[in-house]
PDB file of C-alpha atoms in Angstrom:
ATOM      1  CA  UNK A   1     -51.396  22.933  47.535  1.00  0.00           C
ATOM      2  CA  UNK A   2     -48.190  21.184  48.529  1.00  0.00           C
ATOM      3  CA  UNK A   3     -47.655  19.290  51.767  1.00  0.00           C
ATOM      4  CA  UNK A   4     -46.257  22.386  53.519  1.00  0.00           C
ATOM      5  CA  UNK A   5     -49.438  24.373  52.981  1.00  0.00           C
ATOM      6  CA  UNK A   6     -48.059  26.618  50.229  1.00  0.00           C
ATOM      7  CA  UNK A   7     -50.166  27.121  47.148  1.00  0.00           C
ATOM      8  CA  UNK A   8     -48.317  25.778  44.117  1.00  0.00           C
ATOM      9  CA  UNK A   9     -49.293  25.936  40.466  1.00  0.00           C
ATOM     10  CA  UNK A  10     -48.672  23.030  38.164  1.00  0.00           C
ATOM     11  CA  UNK A  11     -46.608  23.891  35.136  1.00  0.00           C
ATOM     12  CA  UNK A  12     -45.834  21.547  32.279  1.00  0.00           C
ATOM     13  CA  UNK A  13     -42.531  21.396  30.389  1.00  0.00           C
ATOM     14  CA  UNK A  14     -41.486  19.413  27.321  1.00  0.00           C
ATOM     15  CA  UNK A  15     -45.070  19.368  26.111  1.00  0.00           C
ATOM     16  CA  UNK A  16     -45.899  18.530  22.525  1.00  0.00           C
ATOM     17  CA  UNK A  17     -48.227  21.414  21.800  1.00  0.00           C
ATOM     18  CA  UNK A  18     -51.983  21.369  21.791  1.00  0.00           C
ATOM     19  CA  UNK A  19     -53.623  18.291  20.356  1.00  0.00           C
ATOM     20  CA  UNK A  20     -56.098  18.751  17.534  1.00  0.00           C
ATOM     21  CA  UNK A  21     -59.731  18.045  18.490  1.00  0.00           C
ATOM     22  CA  UNK A  22     -60.363  16.167  15.234  1.00  0.00           C
ATOM     23  CA  UNK A  23     -57.360  13.906  15.837  1.00  0.00           C
ATOM     24  CA  UNK A  24     -58.500  13.091  19.367  1.00  0.00           C
ATOM     25  CA  UNK A  25     -62.074  12.457  18.248  1.00  0.00           C
ATOM     26  CA  UNK A  26     -60.835  10.066  15.528  1.00  0.00           C
ATOM     27  CA  UNK A  27     -58.707   8.164  18.043  1.00  0.00           C
ATOM     28  CA  UNK A  28     -61.652   7.846  20.427  1.00  0.00           C
ATOM     29  CA  UNK A  29     -63.668   6.318  17.587  1.00  0.00           C
ATOM     30  CA  UNK A  30     -60.889   3.800  16.937  1.00  0.00           C
ATOM     31  CA  UNK A  31     -60.602   3.004  20.666  1.00  0.00           C
ATOM     32  CA  UNK A  32     -64.423   2.726  21.003  1.00  0.00           C
ATOM     33  CA  UNK A  33     -64.633   4.984  24.064  1.00  0.00           C
ATOM     34  CA  UNK A  34     -64.474   8.659  24.893  1.00  0.00           C
ATOM     35  CA  UNK A  35     -61.787   9.759  27.309  1.00  0.00           C
ATOM     36  CA  UNK A  36     -63.011  11.322  30.561  1.00  0.00           C
ATOM     37  CA  UNK A  37     -63.561  15.065  30.076  1.00  0.00           C
ATOM     38  CA  UNK A  38     -60.864  16.307  32.496  1.00  0.00           C
ATOM     39  CA  UNK A  39     -58.117  14.184  30.938  1.00  0.00           C
ATOM     40  CA  UNK A  40     -59.345  14.968  27.443  1.00  0.00           C
ATOM     41  CA  UNK A  41     -59.007  18.713  28.162  1.00  0.00           C
ATOM     42  CA  UNK A  42     -55.485  18.134  29.501  1.00  0.00           C
ATOM     43  CA  UNK A  43     -54.476  16.324  26.299  1.00  0.00           C
ATOM     44  CA  UNK A  44     -55.961  19.044  24.114  1.00  0.00           C
ATOM     45  CA  UNK A  45     -54.049  21.725  26.041  1.00  0.00           C
ATOM     46  CA  UNK A  46     -50.678  20.060  26.735  1.00  0.00           C
ATOM     47  CA  UNK A  47     -50.539  16.776  24.829  1.00  0.00           C
ATOM     48  CA  UNK A  48     -48.246  15.223  27.425  1.00  0.00           C
ATOM     49  CA  UNK A  49     -45.120  16.536  29.081  1.00  0.00           C
ATOM     50  CA  UNK A  50     -43.325  16.700  32.395  1.00  0.00           C
ATOM     51  CA  UNK A  51     -45.104  18.220  35.407  1.00  0.00           C
ATOM     52  CA  UNK A  52     -43.353  20.743  37.661  1.00  0.00           C
ATOM     53  CA  UNK A  53     -45.091  19.082  40.623  1.00  0.00           C
ATOM     54  CA  UNK A  54     -44.610  15.358  40.322  1.00  0.00           C
ATOM     55  CA  UNK A  55     -44.958  13.558  43.652  1.00  0.00           C
ATOM     56  CA  UNK A  56     -48.262  11.904  44.516  1.00  0.00           C
ATOM     57  CA  UNK A  57     -49.767   9.792  47.276  1.00  0.00           C
ATOM     58  CA  UNK A  58     -52.136   6.882  46.896  1.00  0.00           C
ATOM     59  CA  UNK A  59     -55.639   7.586  48.078  1.00  0.00           C
ATOM     60  CA  UNK A  60     -56.130   6.542  51.701  1.00  0.00           C
ATOM     61  CA  UNK A  61     -52.407   5.747  52.166  1.00  0.00           C
ATOM     62  CA  UNK A  62     -50.588   8.581  53.920  1.00  0.00           C
ATOM     63  CA  UNK A  63     -47.021   7.386  53.494  1.00  0.00           C
ATOM     64  CA  UNK A  64     -47.021   5.676  50.120  1.00  0.00           C
ATOM     65  CA  UNK A  65     -46.928   6.990  46.561  1.00  0.00           C
ATOM     66  CA  UNK A  66     -44.615   7.650  43.655  1.00  0.00           C
ATOM     67  CA  UNK A  67     -43.418  10.292  41.191  1.00  0.00           C
ATOM     68  CA  UNK A  68     -44.788  11.149  37.746  1.00  0.00           C
ATOM     69  CA  UNK A  69     -41.948  11.022  35.254  1.00  0.00           C
ATOM     70  CA  UNK A  70     -43.951  12.132  32.221  1.00  0.00           C
ATOM     71  CA  UNK A  71     -47.452  12.277  30.823  1.00  0.00           C
ATOM     72  CA  UNK A  72     -47.821  10.529  27.482  1.00  0.00           C
ATOM     73  CA  UNK A  73     -48.851  12.519  24.416  1.00  0.00           C
ATOM     74  CA  UNK A  74     -49.677  11.910  20.792  1.00  0.00           C
ATOM     75  CA  UNK A  75     -46.676  12.780  18.621  1.00  0.00           C
ATOM     76  CA  UNK A  76     -43.886  11.137  16.619  1.00  0.00           C
ATOM     77  CA  UNK A  77     -41.413  10.301  19.427  1.00  0.00           C
ATOM     78  CA  UNK A  78     -41.497   6.628  20.386  1.00  0.00           C
ATOM     79  CA  UNK A  79     -40.505   6.996  24.047  1.00  0.00           C
ATOM     80  CA  UNK A  80     -43.610   8.637  25.484  1.00  0.00           C
ATOM     81  CA  UNK A  81     -46.044   8.387  22.615  1.00  0.00           C
ATOM     82  CA  UNK A  82     -49.482   7.517  23.970  1.00  0.00           C
ATOM     83  CA  UNK A  83     -50.352   5.455  20.907  1.00  0.00           C
ATOM     84  CA  UNK A  84     -47.265   3.295  21.369  1.00  0.00           C
ATOM     85  CA  UNK A  85     -47.944   2.888  25.102  1.00  0.00           C
ATOM     86  CA  UNK A  86     -51.469   1.631  24.418  1.00  0.00           C
ATOM     87  CA  UNK A  87     -50.088  -0.975  21.997  1.00  0.00           C
ATOM     88  CA  UNK A  88     -47.168  -1.867  24.300  1.00  0.00           C
ATOM     89  CA  UNK A  89     -49.467  -2.519  27.257  1.00  0.00           C
ATOM     90  CA  UNK A  90     -51.892  -4.687  25.274  1.00  0.00           C
ATOM     91  CA  UNK A  91     -53.703  -7.084  27.593  1.00  0.00           C
ATOM     92  CA  UNK A  92     -51.307  -6.446  30.497  1.00  0.00           C
ATOM     93  CA  UNK A  93     -53.817  -3.895  31.881  1.00  0.00           C
ATOM     94  CA  UNK A  94     -57.458  -4.370  32.714  1.00  0.00           C
ATOM     95  CA  UNK A  95     -59.631  -3.729  29.664  1.00  0.00           C
ATOM     96  CA  UNK A  96     -61.109  -0.602  31.278  1.00  0.00           C
ATOM     97  CA  UNK A  97     -57.776   1.107  32.041  1.00  0.00           C
ATOM     98  CA  UNK A  98     -55.827   3.441  29.808  1.00  0.00           C
ATOM     99  CA  UNK A  99     -52.175   4.439  30.431  1.00  0.00           C
ATOM    100  CA  UNK A 100     -51.695   8.215  30.734  1.00  0.00           C
ATOM    101  CA  UNK A 101     -48.275   8.568  32.394  1.00  0.00           C
ATOM    102  CA  UNK A 102     -45.329   6.678  33.821  1.00  0.00           C
ATOM    103  CA  UNK A 103     -43.486   6.963  37.090  1.00  0.00           C
ATOM    104  CA  UNK A 104     -39.687   7.027  37.346  1.00  0.00           C
ATOM    105  CA  UNK A 105     -39.589   3.204  37.718  1.00  0.00           C
ATOM    106  CA  UNK A 106     -41.571   2.338  34.573  1.00  0.00           C
ATOM    107  CA  UNK A 107     -44.898   1.766  36.298  1.00  0.00           C
ATOM    108  CA  UNK A 108     -47.980   3.338  34.760  1.00  0.00           C
ATOM    109  CA  UNK A 109     -50.552   5.815  35.916  1.00  0.00           C
ATOM    110  CA  UNK A 110     -53.874   4.841  34.323  1.00  0.00           C
ATOM    111  CA  UNK A 111     -57.266   6.420  33.935  1.00  0.00           C
ATOM    112  CA  UNK A 112     -60.308   4.174  33.914  1.00  0.00           C
ATOM    113  CA  UNK A 113     -62.311   4.747  30.732  1.00  0.00           C
ATOM    114  CA  UNK A 114     -65.309   2.425  31.162  1.00  0.00           C
ATOM    115  CA  UNK A 115     -67.664   1.142  33.820  1.00  0.00           C
ATOM    116  CA  UNK A 116     -68.339   2.195  37.404  1.00  0.00           C
ATOM    117  CA  UNK A 117     -64.751   3.366  38.034  1.00  0.00           C
ATOM    118  CA  UNK A 118     -64.710   5.633  34.943  1.00  0.00           C
ATOM    119  CA  UNK A 119     -62.524   8.683  35.513  1.00  0.00           C
ATOM    120  CA  UNK A 120     -60.619   7.278  38.494  1.00  0.00           C
ATOM    121  CA  UNK A 121     -56.826   7.281  38.446  1.00  0.00           C
ATOM    122  CA  UNK A 122     -54.854   4.161  39.391  1.00  0.00           C
ATOM    123  CA  UNK A 123     -51.207   3.260  39.822  1.00  0.00           C
ATOM    124  CA  UNK A 124     -50.307   0.098  37.857  1.00  0.00           C
ATOM    125  CA  UNK A 125     -47.318  -1.762  39.344  1.00  0.00           C
ATOM    126  CA  UNK A 126     -45.462  -3.685  36.638  1.00  0.00           C
ATOM    127  CA  UNK A 127     -43.625  -5.796  39.235  1.00  0.00           C
ATOM    128  CA  UNK A 128     -46.913  -7.406  40.292  1.00  0.00           C
ATOM    129  CA  UNK A 129     -48.675  -7.679  36.927  1.00  0.00           C
ATOM    130  CA  UNK A 130     -50.471 -10.790  35.734  1.00  0.00           C
ATOM    131  CA  UNK A 131     -48.408 -13.159  33.614  1.00  0.00           C
ATOM    132  CA  UNK A 132     -50.596 -13.043  30.527  1.00  0.00           C
ATOM    133  CA  UNK A 133     -48.143 -15.309  28.681  1.00  0.00           C
ATOM    134  CA  UNK A 134     -49.100 -18.015  31.198  1.00  0.00           C
ATOM    135  CA  UNK A 135     -52.830 -17.399  30.815  1.00  0.00           C
ATOM    136  CA  UNK A 136     -53.316 -15.088  33.786  1.00  0.00           C
ATOM    137  CA  UNK A 137     -55.849 -12.325  33.212  1.00  0.00           C
ATOM    138  CA  UNK A 138     -55.066  -8.743  34.200  1.00  0.00           C
ATOM    139  CA  UNK A 139     -57.136  -7.515  37.134  1.00  0.00           C
ATOM    140  CA  UNK A 140     -56.938  -4.814  39.795  1.00  0.00           C
ATOM    141  CA  UNK A 141     -54.633  -6.811  42.102  1.00  0.00           C
ATOM    142  CA  UNK A 142     -51.570  -4.799  41.002  1.00  0.00           C
ATOM    143  CA  UNK A 143     -53.417  -1.481  40.855  1.00  0.00           C
ATOM    144  CA  UNK A 144     -53.719   1.092  43.635  1.00  0.00           C
ATOM    145  CA  UNK A 145     -56.235   3.926  43.654  1.00  0.00           C
ATOM    146  CA  UNK A 146     -54.620   7.367  43.464  1.00  0.00           C
ATOM    147  CA  UNK A 147     -57.663   9.605  43.034  1.00  0.00           C
ATOM    148  CA  UNK A 148     -61.315   9.659  42.100  1.00  0.00           C
ATOM    149  CA  UNK A 149     -60.751  11.999  39.128  1.00  0.00           C
ATOM    150  CA  UNK A 150     -58.049  13.397  36.881  1.00  0.00           C
ATOM    151  CA  UNK A 151     -58.398  16.897  38.361  1.00  0.00           C
ATOM    152  CA  UNK A 152     -58.096  15.476  41.877  1.00  0.00           C
ATOM    153  CA  UNK A 153     -54.922  13.697  40.764  1.00  0.00           C
ATOM    154  CA  UNK A 154     -53.449  16.885  39.260  1.00  0.00           C
ATOM    155  CA  UNK A 155     -54.483  18.943  42.312  1.00  0.00           C
ATOM    156  CA  UNK A 156     -52.780  16.363  44.555  1.00  0.00           C
ATOM    157  CA  UNK A 157     -49.371  16.566  42.868  1.00  0.00           C
ATOM    158  CA  UNK A 158     -46.768  18.221  45.044  1.00  0.00           C
ATOM    159  CA  UNK A 159     -43.123  19.163  45.236  1.00  0.00           C
ATOM    160  CA  UNK A 160     -40.770  17.033  47.323  1.00  0.00           C
ATOM    161  CA  UNK A 161     -39.676  18.448  50.634  1.00  0.00           C
ATOM    162  CA  UNK A 162     -35.930  19.035  50.905  1.00  0.00           C
TER     163      UNK A 162
END
């Protein structure tokens, strides 16, 4: 439902086709964790893409949020390839977070894949990240909670008001 009370349906464009279950299972074995079920289903169905509803708010912050530019997928293109994003991020994220999308400013939307926050969605602000080159360790200080689950995140996406 968008902010005006109208029911809206999320549509995805520029997707990369369904992801093969065997491919995803093999990647989870390499990564040593299983992706949360809701996000896993999304990858299997869409394998990334651009959402028709893209604005989101941070949880418990009425007037603050951002815009999803694209969801990462697993395919040959370098720009939004999930495999490349995982490598690119390296130790810049907390060890329990996994990048699933970017906003229009190059920040990341992450899903937590381990521990007590598993399944929660966070906004990762690259402007406030730890300087790992100087020995700082990535923590949650530059991350803001968006939602408690992937489905809650998707259900909370809305269209901008004119």
